[in-house]
Coordinates of C-alpha atoms and ligand atoms in Angstrom, one line a residue:
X1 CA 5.1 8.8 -27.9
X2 CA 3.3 10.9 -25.5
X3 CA 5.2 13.1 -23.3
X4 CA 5.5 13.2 -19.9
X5 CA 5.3 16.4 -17.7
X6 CA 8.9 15.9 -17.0
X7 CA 9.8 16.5 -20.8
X8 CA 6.9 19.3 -20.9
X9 CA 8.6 21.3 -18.5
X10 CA 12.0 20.6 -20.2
X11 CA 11.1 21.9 -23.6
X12 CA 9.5 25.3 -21.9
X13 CA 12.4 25.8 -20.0
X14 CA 14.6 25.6 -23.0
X15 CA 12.3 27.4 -25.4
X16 CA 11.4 24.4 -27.4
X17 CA 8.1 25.3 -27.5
X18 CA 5.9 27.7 -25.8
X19 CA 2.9 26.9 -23.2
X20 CA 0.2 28.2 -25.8
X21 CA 1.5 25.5 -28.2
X22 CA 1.7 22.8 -26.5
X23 CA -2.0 23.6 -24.9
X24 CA -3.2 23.8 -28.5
X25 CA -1.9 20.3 -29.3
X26 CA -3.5 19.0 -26.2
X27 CA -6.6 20.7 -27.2
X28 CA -6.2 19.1 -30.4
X29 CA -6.2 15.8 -29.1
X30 CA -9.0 15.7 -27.0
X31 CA -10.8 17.0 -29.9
X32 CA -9.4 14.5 -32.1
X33 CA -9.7 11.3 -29.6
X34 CA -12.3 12.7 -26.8
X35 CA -15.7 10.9 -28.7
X36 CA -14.1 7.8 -29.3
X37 CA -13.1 7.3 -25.2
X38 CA -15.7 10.2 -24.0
X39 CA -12.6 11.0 -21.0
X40 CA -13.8 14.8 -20.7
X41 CA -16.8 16.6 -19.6
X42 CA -16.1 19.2 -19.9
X43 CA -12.7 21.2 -22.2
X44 CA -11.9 24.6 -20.6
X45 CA -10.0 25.8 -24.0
X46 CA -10.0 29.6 -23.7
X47 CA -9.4 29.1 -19.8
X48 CA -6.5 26.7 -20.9
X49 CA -5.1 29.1 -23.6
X50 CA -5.3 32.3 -21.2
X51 CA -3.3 30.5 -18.8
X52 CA -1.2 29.1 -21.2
X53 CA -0.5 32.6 -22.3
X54 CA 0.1 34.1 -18.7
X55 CA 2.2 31.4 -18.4
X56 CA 4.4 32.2 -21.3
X57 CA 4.7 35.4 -19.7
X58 CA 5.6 34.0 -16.6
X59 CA 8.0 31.9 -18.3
X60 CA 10.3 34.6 -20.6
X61 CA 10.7 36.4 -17.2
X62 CA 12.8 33.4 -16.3
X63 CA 11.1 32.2 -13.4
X64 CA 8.8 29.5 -13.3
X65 CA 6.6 27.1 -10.4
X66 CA 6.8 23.7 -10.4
X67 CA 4.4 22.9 -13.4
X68 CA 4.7 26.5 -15.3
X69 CA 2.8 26.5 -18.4
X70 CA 1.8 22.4 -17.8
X71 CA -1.2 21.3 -19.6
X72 CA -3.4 19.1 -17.0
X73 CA -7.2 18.2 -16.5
X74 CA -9.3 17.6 -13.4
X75 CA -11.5 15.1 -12.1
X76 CA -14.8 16.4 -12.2
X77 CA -15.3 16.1 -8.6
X78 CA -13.1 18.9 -7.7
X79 CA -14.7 22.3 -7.5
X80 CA -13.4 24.5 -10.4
X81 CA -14.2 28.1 -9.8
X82 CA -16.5 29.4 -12.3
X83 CA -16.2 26.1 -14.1
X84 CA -18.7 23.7 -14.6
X85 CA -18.0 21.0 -11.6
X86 CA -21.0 18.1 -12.2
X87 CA -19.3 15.2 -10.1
X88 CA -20.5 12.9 -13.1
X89 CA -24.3 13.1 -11.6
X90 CA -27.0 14.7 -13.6
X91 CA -27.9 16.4 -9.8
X92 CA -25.1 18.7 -10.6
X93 CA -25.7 19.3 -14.2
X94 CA -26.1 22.6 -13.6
X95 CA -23.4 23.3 -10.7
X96 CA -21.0 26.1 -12.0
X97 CA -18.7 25.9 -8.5
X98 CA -18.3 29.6 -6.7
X99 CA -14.8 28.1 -5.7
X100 CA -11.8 26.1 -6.4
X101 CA -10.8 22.9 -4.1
X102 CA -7.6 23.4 -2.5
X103 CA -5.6 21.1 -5.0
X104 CA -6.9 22.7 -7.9
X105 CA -5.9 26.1 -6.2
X106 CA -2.5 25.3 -5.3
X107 CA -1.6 23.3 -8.9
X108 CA -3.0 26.4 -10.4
X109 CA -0.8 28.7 -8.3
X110 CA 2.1 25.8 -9.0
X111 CA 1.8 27.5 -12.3
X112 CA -0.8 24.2 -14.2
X113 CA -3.1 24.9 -17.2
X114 CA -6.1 23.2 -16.9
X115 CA -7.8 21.2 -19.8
X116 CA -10.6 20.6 -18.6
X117 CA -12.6 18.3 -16.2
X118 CA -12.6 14.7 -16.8
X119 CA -15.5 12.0 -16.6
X120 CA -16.0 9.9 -13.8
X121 CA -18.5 7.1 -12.0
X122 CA -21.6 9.4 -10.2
X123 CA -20.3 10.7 -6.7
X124 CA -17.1 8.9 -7.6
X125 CA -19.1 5.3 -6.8
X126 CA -17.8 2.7 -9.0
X127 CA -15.0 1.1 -10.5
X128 CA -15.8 0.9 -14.5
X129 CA -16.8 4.3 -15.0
X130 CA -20.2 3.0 -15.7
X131 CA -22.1 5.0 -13.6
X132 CA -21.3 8.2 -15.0
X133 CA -24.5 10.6 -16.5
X134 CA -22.2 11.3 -19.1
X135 CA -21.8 8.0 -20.7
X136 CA -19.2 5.5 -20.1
X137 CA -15.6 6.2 -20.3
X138 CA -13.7 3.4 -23.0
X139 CA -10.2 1.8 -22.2
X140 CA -8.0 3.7 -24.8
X141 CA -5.9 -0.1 -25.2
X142 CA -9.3 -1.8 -26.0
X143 CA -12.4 0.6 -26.3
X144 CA -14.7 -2.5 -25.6
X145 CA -13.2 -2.3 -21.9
X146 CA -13.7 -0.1 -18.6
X147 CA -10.8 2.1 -18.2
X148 CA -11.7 1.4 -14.6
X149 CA -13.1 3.9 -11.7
X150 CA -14.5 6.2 -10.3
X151 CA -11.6 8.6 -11.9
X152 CA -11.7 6.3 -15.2
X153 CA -11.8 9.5 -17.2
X154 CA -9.1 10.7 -15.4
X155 CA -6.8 7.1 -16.4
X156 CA -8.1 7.4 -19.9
X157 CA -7.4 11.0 -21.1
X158 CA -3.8 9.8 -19.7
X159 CA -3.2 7.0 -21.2
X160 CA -4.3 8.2 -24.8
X161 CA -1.9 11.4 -24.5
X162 CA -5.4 13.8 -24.1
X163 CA -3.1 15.1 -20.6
X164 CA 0.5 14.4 -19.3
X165 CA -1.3 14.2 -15.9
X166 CA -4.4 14.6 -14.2
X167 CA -5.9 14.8 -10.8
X168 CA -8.2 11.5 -9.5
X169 CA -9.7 11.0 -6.1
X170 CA -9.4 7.6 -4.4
X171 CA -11.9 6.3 -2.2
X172 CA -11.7 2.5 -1.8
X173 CA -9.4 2.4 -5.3
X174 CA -10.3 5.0 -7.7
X175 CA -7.1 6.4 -8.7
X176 CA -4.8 3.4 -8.3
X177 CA -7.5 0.8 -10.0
X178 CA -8.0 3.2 -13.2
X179 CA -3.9 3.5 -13.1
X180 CA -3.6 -0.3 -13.0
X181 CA -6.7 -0.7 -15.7
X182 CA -5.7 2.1 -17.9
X183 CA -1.4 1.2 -18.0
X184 CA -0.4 4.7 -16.0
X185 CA 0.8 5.3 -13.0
X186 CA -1.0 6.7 -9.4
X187 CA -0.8 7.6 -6.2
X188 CA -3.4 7.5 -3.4
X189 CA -1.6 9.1 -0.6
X190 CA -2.5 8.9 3.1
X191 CA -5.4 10.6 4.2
X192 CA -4.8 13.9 5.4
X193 CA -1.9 14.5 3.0
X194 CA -4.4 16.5 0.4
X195 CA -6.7 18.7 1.6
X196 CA -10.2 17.4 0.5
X197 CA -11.5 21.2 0.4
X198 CA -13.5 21.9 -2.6
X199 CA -13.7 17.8 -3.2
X200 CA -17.4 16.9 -3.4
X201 CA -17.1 14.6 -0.5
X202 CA -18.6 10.5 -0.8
X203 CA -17.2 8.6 2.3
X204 CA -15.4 11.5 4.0
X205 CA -13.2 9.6 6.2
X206 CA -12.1 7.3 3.3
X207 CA -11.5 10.6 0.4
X208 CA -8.2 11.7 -0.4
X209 CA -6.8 13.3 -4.1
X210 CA -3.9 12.3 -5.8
X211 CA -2.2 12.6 -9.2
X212 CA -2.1 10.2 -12.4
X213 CA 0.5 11.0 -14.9
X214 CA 2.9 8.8 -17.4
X215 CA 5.8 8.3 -14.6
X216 CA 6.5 8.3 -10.8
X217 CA 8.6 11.0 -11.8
X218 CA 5.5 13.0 -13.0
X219 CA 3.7 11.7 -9.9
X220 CA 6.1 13.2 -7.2
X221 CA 5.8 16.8 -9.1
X222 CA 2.2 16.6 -8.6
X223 CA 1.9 15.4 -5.4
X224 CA 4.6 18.2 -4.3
X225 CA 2.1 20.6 -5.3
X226 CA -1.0 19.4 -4.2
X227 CA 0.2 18.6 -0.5
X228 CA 0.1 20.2 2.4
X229 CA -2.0 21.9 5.1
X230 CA -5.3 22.9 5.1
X231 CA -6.8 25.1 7.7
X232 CA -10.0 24.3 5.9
X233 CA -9.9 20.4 6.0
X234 CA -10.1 19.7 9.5
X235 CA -8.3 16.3 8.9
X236 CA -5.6 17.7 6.8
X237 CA -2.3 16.7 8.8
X238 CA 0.5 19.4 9.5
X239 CA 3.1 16.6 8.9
X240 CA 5.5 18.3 7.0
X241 CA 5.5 17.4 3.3
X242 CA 8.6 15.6 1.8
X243 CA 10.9 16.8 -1.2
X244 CA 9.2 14.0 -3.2
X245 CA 11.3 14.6 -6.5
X246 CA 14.8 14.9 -4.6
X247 CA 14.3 11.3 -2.9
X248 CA 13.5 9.9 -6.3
X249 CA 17.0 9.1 -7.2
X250 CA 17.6 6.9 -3.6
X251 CA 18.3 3.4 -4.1
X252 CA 16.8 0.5 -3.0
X253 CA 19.3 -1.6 -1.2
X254 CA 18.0 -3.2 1.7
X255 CA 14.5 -2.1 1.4
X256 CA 12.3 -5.0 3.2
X257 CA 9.1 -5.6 1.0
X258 CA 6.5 -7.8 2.1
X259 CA 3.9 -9.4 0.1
X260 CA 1.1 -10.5 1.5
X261 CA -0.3 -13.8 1.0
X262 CA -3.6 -12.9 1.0
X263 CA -3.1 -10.6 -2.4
X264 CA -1.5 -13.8 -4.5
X265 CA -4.0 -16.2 -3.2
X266 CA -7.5 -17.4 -4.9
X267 CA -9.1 -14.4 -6.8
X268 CA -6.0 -13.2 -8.5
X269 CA -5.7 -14.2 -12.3
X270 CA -2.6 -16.3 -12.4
X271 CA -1.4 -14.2 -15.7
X272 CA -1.3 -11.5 -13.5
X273 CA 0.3 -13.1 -10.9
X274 CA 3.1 -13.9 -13.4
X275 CA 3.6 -10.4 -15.0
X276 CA 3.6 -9.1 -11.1
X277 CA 6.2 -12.0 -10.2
X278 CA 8.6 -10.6 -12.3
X279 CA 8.6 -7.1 -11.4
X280 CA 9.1 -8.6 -8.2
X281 CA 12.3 -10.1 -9.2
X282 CA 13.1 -7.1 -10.9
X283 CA 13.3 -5.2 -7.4
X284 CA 15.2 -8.4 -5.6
X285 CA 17.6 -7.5 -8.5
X286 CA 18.0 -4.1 -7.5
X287 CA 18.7 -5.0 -4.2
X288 CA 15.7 -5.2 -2.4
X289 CA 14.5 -7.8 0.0
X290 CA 11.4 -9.6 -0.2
X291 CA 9.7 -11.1 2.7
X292 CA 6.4 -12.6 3.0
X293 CA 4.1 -11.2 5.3
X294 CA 0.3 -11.6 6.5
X295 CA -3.1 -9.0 6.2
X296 CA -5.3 -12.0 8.0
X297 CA -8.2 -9.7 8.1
X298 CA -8.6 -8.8 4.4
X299 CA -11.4 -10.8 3.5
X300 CA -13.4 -8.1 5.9
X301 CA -12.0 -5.4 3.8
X302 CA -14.8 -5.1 0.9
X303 CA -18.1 -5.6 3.4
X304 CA -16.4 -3.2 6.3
X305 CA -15.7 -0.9 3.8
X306 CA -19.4 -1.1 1.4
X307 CA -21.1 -0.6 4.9
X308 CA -18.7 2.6 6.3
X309 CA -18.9 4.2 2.9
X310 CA -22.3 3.7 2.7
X311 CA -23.3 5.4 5.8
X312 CA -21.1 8.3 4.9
X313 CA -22.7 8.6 2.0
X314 CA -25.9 8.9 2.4
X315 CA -25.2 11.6 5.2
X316 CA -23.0 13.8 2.6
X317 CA -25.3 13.6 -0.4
X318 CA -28.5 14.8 1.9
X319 CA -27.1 17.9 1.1
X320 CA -28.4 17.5 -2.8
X321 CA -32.3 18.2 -2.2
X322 CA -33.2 20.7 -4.8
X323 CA -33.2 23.7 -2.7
X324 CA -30.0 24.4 -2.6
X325 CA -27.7 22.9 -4.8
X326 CA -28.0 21.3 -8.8
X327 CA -31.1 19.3 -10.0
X328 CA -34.4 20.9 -9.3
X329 CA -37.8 18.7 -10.5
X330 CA -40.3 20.7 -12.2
X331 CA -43.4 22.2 -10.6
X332 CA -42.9 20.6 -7.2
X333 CA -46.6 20.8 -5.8
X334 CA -45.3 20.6 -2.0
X335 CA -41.5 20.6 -0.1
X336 CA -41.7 16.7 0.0
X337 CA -42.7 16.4 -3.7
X338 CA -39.9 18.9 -4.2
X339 CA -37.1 16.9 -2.2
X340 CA -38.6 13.3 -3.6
X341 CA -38.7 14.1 -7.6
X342 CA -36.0 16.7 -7.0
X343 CA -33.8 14.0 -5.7
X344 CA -35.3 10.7 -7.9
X345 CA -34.4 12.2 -11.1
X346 CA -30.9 13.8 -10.1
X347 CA -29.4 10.6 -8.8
X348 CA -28.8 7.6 -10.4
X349 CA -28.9 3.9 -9.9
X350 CA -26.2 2.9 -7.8
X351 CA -26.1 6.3 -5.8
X352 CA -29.7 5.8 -5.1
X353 CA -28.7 1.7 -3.6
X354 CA -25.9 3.1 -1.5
X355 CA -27.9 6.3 -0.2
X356 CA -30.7 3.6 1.3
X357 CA -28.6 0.5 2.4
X358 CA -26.3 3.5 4.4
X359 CA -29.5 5.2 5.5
X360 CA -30.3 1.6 6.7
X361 CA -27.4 0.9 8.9
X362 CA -27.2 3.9 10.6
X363 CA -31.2 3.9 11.6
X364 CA -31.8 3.4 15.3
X365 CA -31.6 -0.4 15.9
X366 CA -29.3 -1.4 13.2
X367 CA -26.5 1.3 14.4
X368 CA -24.7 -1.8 16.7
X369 CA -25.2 -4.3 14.0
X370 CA -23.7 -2.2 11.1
X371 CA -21.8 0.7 11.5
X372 CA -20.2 -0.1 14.8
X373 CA -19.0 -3.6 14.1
X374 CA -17.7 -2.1 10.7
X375 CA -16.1 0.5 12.6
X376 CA -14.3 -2.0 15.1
X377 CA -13.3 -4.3 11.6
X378 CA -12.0 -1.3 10.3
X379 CA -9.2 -1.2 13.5
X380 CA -8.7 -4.9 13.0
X381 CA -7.3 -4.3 9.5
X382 CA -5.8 -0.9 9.9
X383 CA -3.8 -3.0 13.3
X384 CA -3.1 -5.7 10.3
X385 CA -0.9 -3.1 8.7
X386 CA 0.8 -1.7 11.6
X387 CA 2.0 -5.1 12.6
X388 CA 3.5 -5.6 9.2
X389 CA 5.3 -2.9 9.1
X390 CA 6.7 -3.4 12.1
X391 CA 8.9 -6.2 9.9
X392 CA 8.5 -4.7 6.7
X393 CA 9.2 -1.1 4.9
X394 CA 6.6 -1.3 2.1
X395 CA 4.3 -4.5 1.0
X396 CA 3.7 -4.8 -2.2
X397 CA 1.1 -6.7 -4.0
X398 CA -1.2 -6.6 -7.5
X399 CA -3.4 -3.2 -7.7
X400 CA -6.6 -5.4 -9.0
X401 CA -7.7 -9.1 -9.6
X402 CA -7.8 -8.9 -13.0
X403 CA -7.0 -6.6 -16.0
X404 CA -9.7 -4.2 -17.6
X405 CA -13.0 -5.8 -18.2
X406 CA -15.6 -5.5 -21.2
X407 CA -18.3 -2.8 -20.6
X408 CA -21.4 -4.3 -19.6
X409 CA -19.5 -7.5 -18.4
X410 CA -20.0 -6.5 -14.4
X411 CA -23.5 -3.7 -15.0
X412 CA -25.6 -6.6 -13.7
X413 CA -23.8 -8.0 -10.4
X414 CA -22.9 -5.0 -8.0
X415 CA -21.1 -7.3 -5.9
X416 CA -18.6 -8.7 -8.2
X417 CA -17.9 -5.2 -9.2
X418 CA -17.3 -4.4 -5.7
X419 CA -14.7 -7.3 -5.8
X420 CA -12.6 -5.0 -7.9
X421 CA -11.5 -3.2 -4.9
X422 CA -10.1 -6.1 -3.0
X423 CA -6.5 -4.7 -2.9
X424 CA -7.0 -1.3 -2.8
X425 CA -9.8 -0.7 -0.4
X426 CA -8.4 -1.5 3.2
X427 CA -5.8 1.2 2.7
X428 CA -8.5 3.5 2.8
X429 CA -10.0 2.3 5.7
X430 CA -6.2 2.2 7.7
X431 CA -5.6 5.6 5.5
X432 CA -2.6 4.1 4.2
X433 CA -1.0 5.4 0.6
X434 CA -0.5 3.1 -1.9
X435 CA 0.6 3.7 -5.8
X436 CA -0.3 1.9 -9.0
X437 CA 2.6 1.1 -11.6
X438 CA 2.3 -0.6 -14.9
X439 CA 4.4 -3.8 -15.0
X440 CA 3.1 -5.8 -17.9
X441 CA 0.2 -6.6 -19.8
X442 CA -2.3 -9.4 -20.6
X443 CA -4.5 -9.7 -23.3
X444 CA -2.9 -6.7 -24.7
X445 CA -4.1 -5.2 -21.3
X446 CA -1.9 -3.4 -19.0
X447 CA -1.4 -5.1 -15.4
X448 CA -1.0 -2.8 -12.4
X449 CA 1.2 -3.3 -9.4
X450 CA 0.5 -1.5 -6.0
X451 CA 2.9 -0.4 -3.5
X452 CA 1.5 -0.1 0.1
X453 CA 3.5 2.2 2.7
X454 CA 3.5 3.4 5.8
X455 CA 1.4 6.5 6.8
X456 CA 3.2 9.7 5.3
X457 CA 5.6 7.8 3.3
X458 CA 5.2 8.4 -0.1
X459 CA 8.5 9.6 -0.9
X460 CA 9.5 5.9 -0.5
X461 CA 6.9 4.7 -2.9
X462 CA 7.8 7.2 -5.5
X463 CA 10.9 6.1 -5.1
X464 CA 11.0 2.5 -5.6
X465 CA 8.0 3.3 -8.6
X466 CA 10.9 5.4 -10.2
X467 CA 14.0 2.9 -9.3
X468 CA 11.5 0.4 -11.5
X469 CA 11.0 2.3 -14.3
X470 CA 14.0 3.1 -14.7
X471 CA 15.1 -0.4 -15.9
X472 CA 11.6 -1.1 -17.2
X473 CA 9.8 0.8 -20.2
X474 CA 6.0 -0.5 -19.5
X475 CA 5.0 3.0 -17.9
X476 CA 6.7 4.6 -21.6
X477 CA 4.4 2.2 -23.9
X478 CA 1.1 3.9 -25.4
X479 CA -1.8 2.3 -27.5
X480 CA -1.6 2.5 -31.0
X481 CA -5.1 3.5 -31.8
X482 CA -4.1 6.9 -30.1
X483 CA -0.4 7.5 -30.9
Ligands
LIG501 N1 -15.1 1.2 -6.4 C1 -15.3 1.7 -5.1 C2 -16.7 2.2 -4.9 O1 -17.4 2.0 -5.8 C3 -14.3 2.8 -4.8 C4 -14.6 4.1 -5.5 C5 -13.7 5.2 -5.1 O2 -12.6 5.0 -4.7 N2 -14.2 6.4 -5.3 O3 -17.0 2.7 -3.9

């Protein structure tokens, strides 16, 4: 059975294995597994095994950060200094970042050794990891199904043991969808919490980082390290950050959970609705109370959210014109032929659909239509939120419709892959966090359950995550096909 970073950090502490091997067997592993499920795009192995070694080091002197000498991979949207960073987009092919995002930087000063950078949907738009450059990404419980997205590679590597953890950015679902898809568990936290320096940015206002790993446990390690202020993130919030891994241990008697009907209504696979049903009993056994509560406004959360992304997206990724950054066309015979080929054969697809429909609602004229009505929606269901918790402490519901799908099965209709996101994509728009647990499986799938809370309260979430899986073992299975 895989281990988790808890047990990694165990067996350095006591010396029952060093940081070097237990990088080596990682490395092994992806080597092994990675072009069956294609979850890397990169491996850093004589990065990893120079850090491995300084952390060895580090180590023997007897005193250790919080992930000393922890093997862990990045999703290929955070800037790695002197490290390939390609965002999954053949644009940035070529992009060998001059810098490392803040996460990266302060997991790497919490002591981490990174693997390597994982695949992911282009500009992180997409929720089967489809609409990566680099190939699709394959479900390591069935490798005919989407391990989900954008951070699917992320989910994969995992799930299949390639990495205890590893980092995923969430912009309308992407970490807690892949979680749900892929049997792991992730956390989105509130926006602000992680700095989004060094994060190639898609809908700025929507971004945020957060961890995937085996176990809640894992979860609140990672998140301690990554959080915090940023002096260069002018949203990051100066709300101090919680002691995530003391507050695990808290029960949850008395903890008011709503669920809201609108998550268990038409849409939701009934086998899911079962497997989720008794989780939920699960935590009314432990004491906690469940009421049901209301989001009216949901139904506005996918089209508020495709046009506010959208628009944000097509202002960030201007930046990509072949003069400055990644893909440049060959023997551009003016500056426009240079900025047209440069950008037509550097994005794909679906970037290229969201870069036009957003460059369409914010042109003068369809501003008021578009992106101000979306804006206004988007208070309606962030105010849906805050009314709830004015009865409730956390609401809980299922992290996606339905389990993993087969590749191919969505390429065709953008809009019922959009669908995918029902659940996950207003918190972005309130800027709510929200974690992804496994609770079951169907079809010899695993089944995701989401925990919604309040803004800047994901100690809670970690905590209730953790009081469940410590009577459940669905977070501690692994496929077969990669044991
Ligand atoms: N699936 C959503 C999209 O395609 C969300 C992606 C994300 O969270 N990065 O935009």
């Amino acid at each position: 059975m895989p281990m988790t970073v808890t047990e990694i950090r165990q067996g350095l502490a006591s010396g029952q294995f060093s940081s070097v091997e237990i990088t080596r067997d990682y490395l092994q592993r992806i080597a092994q597994h990675n072009p069956a499920l294609n979850c890397f795009i990169s491996v850093t192995e004589d990065l990893a095994l120079q850090q491995a070694g300084a952390a060895d080091a580090l180590l023997a002197q007897g005193n250790p950060g919080l992930l000393t000498g922890v093997p862990l991979a990045h999703k290929d949207l955070f800037c790695t200094d002197g490290v390939k960073t390609s965002c999954g987009s053949r644009m940035l092919d070529n992009f060998i970042a001059p810098y490392d995002a803040t996460a990266v930087e302060r997991i790497r000063d919490a002591g981490a050794v990174m693997l390597g950078k994982t695949n992911m949907d282009e500009f992180a738009m997409g929720s089967s990891n489809e609409n990566s450059w680099y190939g699709n990404v394959a479900n390591p419980w069935n490798t005919a199904h989407v391990p989900g997205g954008s951070s699917g590679g992320s989910a994969a590597a995992v799930a299949a043991g390639l990495a205890p953890a590893a980092t995923g950015t969430d912009t309308g679902g992407s970490i807690r969808q892949p979680a749900a898809l892929c049997g792991v568990t992730g956390i989105k936290p509130t926006y602000g919490r992680v700095s989004r320096y060094g994060m190639i940015a898609f809908g700025s206002s929507l971004d945020q980082g957060g961890p995937f790993a085996r176990s809640a446990a894992d979860c609140a390690l990672l998140l301690q390290a990554m959080s915090g202020f940023d002096a260069r993130d002018s949203t990051s919030s100066d709300t101090p950050v919680d002691d995530y891994s003391a507050r695990l241990e808290q029960g949850i008697e008395g903890l008011k959970i709503g669920l809201p009907k609108e998550y268990f209504a038409e849409g939701l696979d009934s086998r899911l609705a079962r497997v989720i049903e008794t989780a939920i009993d699960e935590l009314r056994k432990q004491g906690a109370e469940i009421l049901d509560i209301s989001l009216p406004n949901t139904h506005l959360s996918i089209p508020t959210y495709y046009v506010v992304a959208m628009a944000e997206c097509s202002s960030n990724l201007s930046r990509f014109d072949g003069v400055r950054f990644g893909h440049r066309c060959e023997n551009p015979v003016d500056l426009e032929d240079l900025y047209k080929r440069s950008r037509g054969e550097g994005f794909g697809a679906e970037v290229k659909r969201r870069i036009l429909i957003g460059t369409y609602a914010l042109s003068a004229g369809y501003y008021d239509a578009y992106y101000l009505k979306a804006q206004q929606l988007r208070r309606m269901i962030k105010n849906d939120f805050q009314t709830a918790f004015d009865s409730v402490d956390l609401i809980l519901g299922p992290t996606t419709p339905e389990v993993a799908f087969k590749i191919g099965a969505k390429t065709d209709d953008p809009v019922s892959m959009y669908l995918q996101d029902i659940y996950t994509i207003s918190l972005n728009l309130a800027g709510l966090p929200g974690l992804s647990l496994p609770v079951g499986f169907v079809d010899g799938l695993p089944v995701g359950m989401q925990l919604i809370g309040n803004y800047f309260d994901e100690a809670r979430l970690l905590q209730v995550a953790h009081r469940y899986q410590q009577v459940s073992d669905w977070h501690l299975q692994a496929p077969e096909a990669f044991s």
